[in-house]
mmCIF file of C-alpha atoms in Angstrom:
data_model
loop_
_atom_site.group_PDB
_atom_site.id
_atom_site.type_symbol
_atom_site.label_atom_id
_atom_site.label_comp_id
_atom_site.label_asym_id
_atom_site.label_seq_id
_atom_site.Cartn_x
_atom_site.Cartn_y
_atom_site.Cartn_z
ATOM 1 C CA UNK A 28 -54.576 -29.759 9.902
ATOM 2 C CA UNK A 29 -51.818 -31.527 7.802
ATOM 3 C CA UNK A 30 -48.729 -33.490 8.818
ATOM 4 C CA UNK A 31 -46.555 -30.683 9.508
ATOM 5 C CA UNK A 32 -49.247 -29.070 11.954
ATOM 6 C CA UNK A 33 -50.402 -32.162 13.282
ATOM 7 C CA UNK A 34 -46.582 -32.835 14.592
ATOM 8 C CA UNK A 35 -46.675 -29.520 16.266
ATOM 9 C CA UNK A 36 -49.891 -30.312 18.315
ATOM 10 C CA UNK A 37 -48.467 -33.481 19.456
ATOM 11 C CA UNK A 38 -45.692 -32.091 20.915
ATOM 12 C CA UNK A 39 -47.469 -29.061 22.700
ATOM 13 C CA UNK A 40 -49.902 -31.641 23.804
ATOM 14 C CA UNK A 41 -46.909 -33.669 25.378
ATOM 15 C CA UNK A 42 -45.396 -31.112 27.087
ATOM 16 C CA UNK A 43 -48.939 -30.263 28.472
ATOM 17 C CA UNK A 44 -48.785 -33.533 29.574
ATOM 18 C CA UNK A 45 -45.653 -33.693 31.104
ATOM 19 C CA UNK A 46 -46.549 -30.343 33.690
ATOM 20 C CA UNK A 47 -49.185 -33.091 35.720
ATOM 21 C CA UNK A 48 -46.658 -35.279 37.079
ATOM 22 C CA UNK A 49 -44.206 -32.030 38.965
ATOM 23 C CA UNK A 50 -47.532 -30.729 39.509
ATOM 24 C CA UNK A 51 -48.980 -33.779 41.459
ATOM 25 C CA UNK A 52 -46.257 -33.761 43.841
ATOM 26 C CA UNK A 53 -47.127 -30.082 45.104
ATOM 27 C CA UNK A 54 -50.741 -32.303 46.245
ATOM 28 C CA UNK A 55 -51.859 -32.820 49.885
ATOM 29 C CA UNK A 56 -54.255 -34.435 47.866
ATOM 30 C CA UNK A 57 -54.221 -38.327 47.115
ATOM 31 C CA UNK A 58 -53.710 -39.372 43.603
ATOM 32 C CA UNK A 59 -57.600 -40.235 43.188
ATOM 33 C CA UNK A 60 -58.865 -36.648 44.111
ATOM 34 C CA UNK A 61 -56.660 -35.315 41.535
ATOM 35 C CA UNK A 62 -57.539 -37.268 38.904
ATOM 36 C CA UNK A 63 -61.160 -36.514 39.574
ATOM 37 C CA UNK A 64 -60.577 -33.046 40.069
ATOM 38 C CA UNK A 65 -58.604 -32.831 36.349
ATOM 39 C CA UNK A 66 -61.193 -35.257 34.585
ATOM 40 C CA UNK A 67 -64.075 -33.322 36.539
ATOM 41 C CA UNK A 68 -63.307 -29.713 35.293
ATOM 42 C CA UNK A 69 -62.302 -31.006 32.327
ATOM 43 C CA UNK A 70 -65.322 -33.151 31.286
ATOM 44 C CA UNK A 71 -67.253 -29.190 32.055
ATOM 45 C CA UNK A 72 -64.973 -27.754 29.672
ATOM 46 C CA UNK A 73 -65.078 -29.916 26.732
ATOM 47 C CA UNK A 74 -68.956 -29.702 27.266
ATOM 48 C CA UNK A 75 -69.292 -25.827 27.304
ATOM 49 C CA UNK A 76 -66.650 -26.229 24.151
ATOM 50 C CA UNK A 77 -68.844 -28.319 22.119
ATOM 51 C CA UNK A 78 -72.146 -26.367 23.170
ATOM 52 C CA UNK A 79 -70.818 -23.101 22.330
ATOM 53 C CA UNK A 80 -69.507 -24.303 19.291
ATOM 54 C CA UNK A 81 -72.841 -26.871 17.957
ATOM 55 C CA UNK A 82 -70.790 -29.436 17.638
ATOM 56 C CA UNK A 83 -72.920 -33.014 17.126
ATOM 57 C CA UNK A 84 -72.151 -34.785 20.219
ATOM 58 C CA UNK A 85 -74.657 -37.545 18.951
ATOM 59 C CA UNK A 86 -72.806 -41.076 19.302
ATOM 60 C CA UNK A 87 -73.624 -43.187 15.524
ATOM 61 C CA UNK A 88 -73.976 -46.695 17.075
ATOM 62 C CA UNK A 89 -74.350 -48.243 20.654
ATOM 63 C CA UNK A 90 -70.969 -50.188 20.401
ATOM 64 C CA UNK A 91 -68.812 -46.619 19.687
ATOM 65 C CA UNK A 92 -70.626 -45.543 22.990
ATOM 66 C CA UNK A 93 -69.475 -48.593 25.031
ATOM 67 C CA UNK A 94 -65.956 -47.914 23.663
ATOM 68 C CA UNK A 95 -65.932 -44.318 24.472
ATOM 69 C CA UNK A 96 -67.334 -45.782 27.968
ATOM 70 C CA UNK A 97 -64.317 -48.537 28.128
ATOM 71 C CA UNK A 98 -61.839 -45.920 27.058
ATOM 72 C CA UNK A 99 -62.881 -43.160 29.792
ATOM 73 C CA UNK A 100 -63.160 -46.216 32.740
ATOM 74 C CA UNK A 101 -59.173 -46.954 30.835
ATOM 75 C CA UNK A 102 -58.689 -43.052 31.026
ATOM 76 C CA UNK A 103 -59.441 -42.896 34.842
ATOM 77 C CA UNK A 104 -56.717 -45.947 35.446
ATOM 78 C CA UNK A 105 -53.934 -44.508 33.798
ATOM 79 C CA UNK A 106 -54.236 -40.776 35.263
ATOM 80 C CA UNK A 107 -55.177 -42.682 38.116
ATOM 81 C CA UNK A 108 -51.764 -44.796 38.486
ATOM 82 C CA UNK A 109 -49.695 -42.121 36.429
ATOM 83 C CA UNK A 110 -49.907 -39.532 39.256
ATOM 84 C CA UNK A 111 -49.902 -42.137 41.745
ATOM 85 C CA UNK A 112 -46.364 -42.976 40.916
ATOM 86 C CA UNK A 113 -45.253 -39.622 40.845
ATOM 87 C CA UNK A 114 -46.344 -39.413 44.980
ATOM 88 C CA UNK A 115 -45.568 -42.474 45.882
ATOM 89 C CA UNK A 116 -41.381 -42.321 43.962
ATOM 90 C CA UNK A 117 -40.048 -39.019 41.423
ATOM 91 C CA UNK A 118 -41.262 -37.730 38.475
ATOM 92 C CA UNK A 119 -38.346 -39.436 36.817
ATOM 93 C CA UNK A 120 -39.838 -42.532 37.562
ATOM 94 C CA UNK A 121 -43.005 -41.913 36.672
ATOM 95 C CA UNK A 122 -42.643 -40.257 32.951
ATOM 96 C CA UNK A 123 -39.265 -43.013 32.623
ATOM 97 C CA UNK A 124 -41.902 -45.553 32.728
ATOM 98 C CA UNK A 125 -45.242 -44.114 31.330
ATOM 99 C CA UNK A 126 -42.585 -43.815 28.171
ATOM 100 C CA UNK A 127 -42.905 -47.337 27.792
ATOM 101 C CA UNK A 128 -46.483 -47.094 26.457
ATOM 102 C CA UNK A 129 -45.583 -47.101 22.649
ATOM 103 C CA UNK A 130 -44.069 -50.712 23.358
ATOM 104 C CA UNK A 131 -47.378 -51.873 24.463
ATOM 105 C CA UNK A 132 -48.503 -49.770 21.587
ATOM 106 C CA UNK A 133 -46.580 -51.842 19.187
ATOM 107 C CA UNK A 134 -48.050 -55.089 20.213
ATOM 108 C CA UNK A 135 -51.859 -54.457 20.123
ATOM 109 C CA UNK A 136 -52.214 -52.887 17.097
ATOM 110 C CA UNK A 137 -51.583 -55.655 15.657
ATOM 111 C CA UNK A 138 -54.007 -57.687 17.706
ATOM 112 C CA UNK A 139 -56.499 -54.876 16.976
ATOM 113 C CA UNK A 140 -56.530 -53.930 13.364
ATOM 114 C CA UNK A 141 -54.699 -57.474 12.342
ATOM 115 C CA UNK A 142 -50.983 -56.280 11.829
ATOM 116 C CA UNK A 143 -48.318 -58.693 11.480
ATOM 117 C CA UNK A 144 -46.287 -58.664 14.750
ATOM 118 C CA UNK A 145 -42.357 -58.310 13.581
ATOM 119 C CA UNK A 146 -39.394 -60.225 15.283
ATOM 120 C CA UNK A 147 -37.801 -56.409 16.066
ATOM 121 C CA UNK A 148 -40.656 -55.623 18.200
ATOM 122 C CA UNK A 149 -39.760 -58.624 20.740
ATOM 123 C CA UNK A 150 -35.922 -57.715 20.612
ATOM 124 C CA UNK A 151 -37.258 -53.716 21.413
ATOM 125 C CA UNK A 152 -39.486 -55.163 24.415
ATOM 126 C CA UNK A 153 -36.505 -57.049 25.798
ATOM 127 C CA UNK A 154 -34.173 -53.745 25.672
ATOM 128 C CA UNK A 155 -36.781 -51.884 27.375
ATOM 129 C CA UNK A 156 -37.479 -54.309 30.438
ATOM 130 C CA UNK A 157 -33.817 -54.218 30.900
ATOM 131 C CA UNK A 158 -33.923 -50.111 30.747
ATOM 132 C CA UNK A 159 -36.756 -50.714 33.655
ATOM 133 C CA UNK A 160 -34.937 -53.062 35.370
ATOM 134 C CA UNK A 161 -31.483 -51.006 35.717
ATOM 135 C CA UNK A 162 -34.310 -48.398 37.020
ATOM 136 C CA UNK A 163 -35.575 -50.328 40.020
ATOM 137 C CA UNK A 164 -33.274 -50.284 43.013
ATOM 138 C CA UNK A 165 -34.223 -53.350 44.709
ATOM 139 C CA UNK A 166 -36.633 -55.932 43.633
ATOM 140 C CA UNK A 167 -39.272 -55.326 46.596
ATOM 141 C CA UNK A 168 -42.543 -53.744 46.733
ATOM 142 C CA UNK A 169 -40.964 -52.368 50.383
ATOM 143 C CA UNK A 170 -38.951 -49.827 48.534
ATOM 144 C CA UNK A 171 -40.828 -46.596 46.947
ATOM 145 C CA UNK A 172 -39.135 -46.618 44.344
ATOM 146 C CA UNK A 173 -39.828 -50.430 43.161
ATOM 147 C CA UNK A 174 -43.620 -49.438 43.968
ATOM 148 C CA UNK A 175 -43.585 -46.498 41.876
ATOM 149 C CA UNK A 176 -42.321 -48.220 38.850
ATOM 150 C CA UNK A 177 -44.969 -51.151 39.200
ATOM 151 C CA UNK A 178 -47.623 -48.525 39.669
ATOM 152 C CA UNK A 179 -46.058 -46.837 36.293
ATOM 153 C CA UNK A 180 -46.191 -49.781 34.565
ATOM 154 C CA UNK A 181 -49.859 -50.168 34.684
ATOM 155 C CA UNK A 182 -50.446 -46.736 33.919
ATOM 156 C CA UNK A 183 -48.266 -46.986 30.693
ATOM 157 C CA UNK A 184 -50.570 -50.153 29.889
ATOM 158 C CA UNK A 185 -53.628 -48.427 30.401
ATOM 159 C CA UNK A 186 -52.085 -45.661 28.200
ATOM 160 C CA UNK A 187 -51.202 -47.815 24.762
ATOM 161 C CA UNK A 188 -54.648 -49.494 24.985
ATOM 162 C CA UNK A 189 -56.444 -46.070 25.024
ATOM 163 C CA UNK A 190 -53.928 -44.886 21.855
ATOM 164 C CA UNK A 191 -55.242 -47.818 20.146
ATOM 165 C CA UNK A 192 -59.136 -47.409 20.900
ATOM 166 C CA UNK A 193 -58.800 -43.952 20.121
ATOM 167 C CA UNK A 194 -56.781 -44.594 16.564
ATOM 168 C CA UNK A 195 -60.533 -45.704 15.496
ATOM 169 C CA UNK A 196 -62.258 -43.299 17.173
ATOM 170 C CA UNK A 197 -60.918 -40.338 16.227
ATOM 171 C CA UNK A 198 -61.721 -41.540 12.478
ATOM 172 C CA UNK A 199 -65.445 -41.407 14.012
ATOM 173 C CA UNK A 200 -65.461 -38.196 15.590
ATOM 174 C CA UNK A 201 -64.183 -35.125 16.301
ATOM 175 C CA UNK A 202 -62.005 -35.106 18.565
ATOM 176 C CA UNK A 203 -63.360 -33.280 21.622
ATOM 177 C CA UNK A 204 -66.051 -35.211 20.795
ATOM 178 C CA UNK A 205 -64.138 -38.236 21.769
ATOM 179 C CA UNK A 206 -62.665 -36.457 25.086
ATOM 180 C CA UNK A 207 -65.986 -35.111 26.494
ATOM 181 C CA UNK A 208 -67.318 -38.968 26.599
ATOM 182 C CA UNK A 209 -63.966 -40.216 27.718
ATOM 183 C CA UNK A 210 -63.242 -37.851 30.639
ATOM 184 C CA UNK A 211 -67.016 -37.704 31.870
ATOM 185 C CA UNK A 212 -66.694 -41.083 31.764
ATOM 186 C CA UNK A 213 -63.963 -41.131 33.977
ATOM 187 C CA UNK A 214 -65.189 -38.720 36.787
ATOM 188 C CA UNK A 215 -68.364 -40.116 37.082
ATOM 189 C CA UNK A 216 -66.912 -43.543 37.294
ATOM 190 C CA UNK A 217 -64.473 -41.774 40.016
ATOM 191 C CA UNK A 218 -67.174 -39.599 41.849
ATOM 192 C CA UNK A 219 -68.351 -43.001 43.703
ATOM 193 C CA UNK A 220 -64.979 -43.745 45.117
ATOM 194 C CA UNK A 221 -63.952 -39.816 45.729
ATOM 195 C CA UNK A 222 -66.962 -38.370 47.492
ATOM 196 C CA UNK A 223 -66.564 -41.567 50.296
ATOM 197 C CA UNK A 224 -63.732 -39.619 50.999
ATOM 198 C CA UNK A 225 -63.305 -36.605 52.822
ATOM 199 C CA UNK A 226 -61.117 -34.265 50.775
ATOM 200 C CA UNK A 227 -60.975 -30.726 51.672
ATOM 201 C CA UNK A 228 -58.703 -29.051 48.531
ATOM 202 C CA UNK A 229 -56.765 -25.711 49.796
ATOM 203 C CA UNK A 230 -57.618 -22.557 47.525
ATOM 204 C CA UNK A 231 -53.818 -22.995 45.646
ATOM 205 C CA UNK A 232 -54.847 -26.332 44.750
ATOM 206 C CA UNK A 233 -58.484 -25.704 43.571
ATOM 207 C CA UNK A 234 -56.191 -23.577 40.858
ATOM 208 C CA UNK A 235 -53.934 -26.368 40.393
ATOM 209 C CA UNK A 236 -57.074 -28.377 39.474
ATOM 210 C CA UNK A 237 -58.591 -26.025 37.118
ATOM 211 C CA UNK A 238 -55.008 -25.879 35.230
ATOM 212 C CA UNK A 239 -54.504 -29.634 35.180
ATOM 213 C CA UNK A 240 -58.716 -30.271 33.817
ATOM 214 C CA UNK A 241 -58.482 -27.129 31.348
ATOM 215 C CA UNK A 242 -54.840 -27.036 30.162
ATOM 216 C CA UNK A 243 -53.105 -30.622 30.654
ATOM 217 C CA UNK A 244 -56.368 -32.619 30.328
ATOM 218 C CA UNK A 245 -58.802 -30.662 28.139
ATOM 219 C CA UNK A 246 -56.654 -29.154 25.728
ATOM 220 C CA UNK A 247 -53.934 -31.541 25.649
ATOM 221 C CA UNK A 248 -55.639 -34.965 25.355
ATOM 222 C CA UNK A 249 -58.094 -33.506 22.213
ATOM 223 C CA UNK A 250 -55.358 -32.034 20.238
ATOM 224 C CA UNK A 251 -53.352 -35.264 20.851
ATOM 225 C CA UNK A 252 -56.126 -37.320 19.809
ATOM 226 C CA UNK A 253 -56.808 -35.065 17.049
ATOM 227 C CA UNK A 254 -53.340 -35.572 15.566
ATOM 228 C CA UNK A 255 -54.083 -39.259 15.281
ATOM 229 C CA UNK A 256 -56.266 -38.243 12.495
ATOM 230 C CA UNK A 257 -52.700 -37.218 10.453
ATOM 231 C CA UNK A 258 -50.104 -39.315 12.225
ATOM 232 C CA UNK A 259 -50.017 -42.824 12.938
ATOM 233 C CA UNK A 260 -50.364 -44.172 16.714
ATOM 234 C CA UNK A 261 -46.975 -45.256 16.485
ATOM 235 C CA UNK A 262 -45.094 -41.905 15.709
ATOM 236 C CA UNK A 263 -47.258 -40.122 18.331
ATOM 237 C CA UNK A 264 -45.621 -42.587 20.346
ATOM 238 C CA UNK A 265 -42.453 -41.641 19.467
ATOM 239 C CA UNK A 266 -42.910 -37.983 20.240
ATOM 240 C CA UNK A 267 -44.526 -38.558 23.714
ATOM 241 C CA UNK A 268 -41.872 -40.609 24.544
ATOM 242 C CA UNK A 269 -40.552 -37.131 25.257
ATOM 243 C CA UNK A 270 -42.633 -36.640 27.813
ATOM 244 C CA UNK A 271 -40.048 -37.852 30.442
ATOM 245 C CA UNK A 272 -37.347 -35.672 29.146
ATOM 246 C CA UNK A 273 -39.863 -32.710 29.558
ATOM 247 C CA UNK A 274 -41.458 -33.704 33.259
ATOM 248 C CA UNK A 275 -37.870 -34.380 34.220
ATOM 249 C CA UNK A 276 -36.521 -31.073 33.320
ATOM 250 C CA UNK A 277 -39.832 -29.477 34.747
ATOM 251 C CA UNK A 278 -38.941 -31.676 38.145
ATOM 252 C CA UNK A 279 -35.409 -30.269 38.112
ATOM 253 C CA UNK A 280 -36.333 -26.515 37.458
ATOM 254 C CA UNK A 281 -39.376 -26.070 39.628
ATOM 255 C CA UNK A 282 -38.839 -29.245 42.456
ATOM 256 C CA UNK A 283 -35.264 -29.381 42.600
ATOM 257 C CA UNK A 284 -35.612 -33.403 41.729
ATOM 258 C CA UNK A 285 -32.725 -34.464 40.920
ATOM 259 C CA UNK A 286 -33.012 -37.887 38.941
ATOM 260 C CA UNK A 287 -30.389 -40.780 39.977
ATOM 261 C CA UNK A 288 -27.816 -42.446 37.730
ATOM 262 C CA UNK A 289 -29.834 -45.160 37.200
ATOM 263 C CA UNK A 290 -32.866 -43.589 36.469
ATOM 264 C CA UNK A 291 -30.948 -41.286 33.750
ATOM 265 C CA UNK A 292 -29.517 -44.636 32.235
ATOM 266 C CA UNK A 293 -33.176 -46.607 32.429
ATOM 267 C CA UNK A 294 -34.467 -43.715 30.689
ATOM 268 C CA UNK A 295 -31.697 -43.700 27.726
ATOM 269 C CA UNK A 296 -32.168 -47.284 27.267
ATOM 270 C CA UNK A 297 -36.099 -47.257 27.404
ATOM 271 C CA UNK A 298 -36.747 -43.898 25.105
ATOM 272 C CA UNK A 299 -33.931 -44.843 22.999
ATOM 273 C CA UNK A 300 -35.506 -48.436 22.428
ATOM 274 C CA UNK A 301 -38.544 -46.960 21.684
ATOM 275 C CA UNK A 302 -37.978 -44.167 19.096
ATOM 276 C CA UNK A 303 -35.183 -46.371 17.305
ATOM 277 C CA UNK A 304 -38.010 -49.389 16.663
ATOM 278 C CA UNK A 305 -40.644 -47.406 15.914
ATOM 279 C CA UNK A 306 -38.517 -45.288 13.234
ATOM 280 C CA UNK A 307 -37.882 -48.093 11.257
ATOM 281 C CA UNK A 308 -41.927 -48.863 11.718
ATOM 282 C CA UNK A 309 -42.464 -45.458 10.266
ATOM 283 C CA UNK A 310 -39.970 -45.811 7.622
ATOM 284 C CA UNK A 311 -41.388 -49.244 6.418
#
């Protein structure tokens, strides 16, 4: 894969990404059992993958395996919170704030791999809290909304410290390599949890599953984790930043969610913050 091709992946794997969200809200289902349910039929995929194929699933040293363990207990969060916003407020504000993540992003690699942390950065993370803060419509976890975007918050989190982990990892291993630890890791660290509860999935959502752990989970996440092999962390941040322009229009065509002014006006401040600092990253 080169540049060019690597590009492409990231932004088929984003749009991938962005069908979950519209997708969780057509859920009887809590956010939990979906997230098992995607990471559950995914983990089986990625498995038969790398089986069918031979690829060496061996793990070179104990502390790569506790990271791929971290990262798929990290992995379970975000999905976790990231559909749990969509149920609990839009899509809009869901995607609007899981496009924060390449902020975060932007401040731990340096803390990681020992980057020098630049004075833009701080001005960008200022922008962007005011892009979430025109978003919420009343400071109180009593309103959906203001819940939603709290909820979105830590998913985006959970989201840029996975990028990060995975920047090293995929220079380890292939990449559904990396994704067949991560996401068993996160549905056997869900299956606990999710089989104390009784949830009875309908037939139409069984399918729903199998789409969200084959296409949006399996596919997506290892070619996006495969592009970090060609692309830095930071401009795959820039491209999923898209992901909230996708899940809206997805919301709009196939929901009939219409997002508010102020979520159309977070959004423009938060994506635009974004992609403008980490340009000039990528052009230093």
């Amino acid at each position: 894969m080169n540049k060019k091709q690597a590009l492409i992946s990231v932004n088929l794997a984003v749009f991938l990404f962005a069908t979950a969200a519209p997708i969780a809200k057509g859920f009887q289902l809590p956010s939990i059992g979906i997230t098992f349910g995607r990471v559950f039929f995914s983990s089986i995929t990625l498995l038969l993958f790398c089986l069918m194929t031979r690829q060496d699933i061996r793990v070179k040293k104990k502390s790569h395996l506790a990271l791929l363990l971290v990262c798929g207990l990290v992995l379970a969060l975000h999905w976790w919170t990231f559909l749990g916003s969509a149920q609990i407020s839009t899509v809009a504000i869901s995607t609007i704030t899981f496009s924060t993540f390449p902020l975060f992003v932007t401040f731990l690699e340096p803390f990681v791999f020992h980057e020098r942390l630049c004075k833009e950065n701080v001005i960008t993370a200022i922008i962007v809290l005011i892009g979430v803060f025109i978003t919420i419509p009343e400071f109180t976890l009593a309103n959906q909304m203001s819940r939603g975007i709290l909820v979105g918050m830590i998913s985006s989190l959970a989201y840029a410290v996975l990028t990060v982990l995975n920047r090293f990892l995929s220079g380890q291993y292939q990449s559904t390599v990396v994704s067949l630890y991560e996401q068993g890791t996160a549905a056997i660290s869900l299956a606990p949890i999710v089989l104390t509860m009784s949830l009875r999935p309908t037939g139409r959502e069984l399918g729903l599953l199998l789409f969200l752990g084959i296409a949006t989970t399996a596919l997506a996440h290892t070619i996006f984790i495969n592009s970090l092999k060609h692309i830095s962390a930071g401009l795959a941040g820039i491209i999923a930043s898209m992901e909230s322009v996708y899940g809206i229009i997805i919301a709009l065509a196939v929901l009939g969610e219409v997002p508010s002014a102020r979520e159309i006006i977070g959004a423009v401040i938060i994506i635009g913050a974004v992609v403008f600092a980490q340009t000039r990253k990528q052009a230093k």
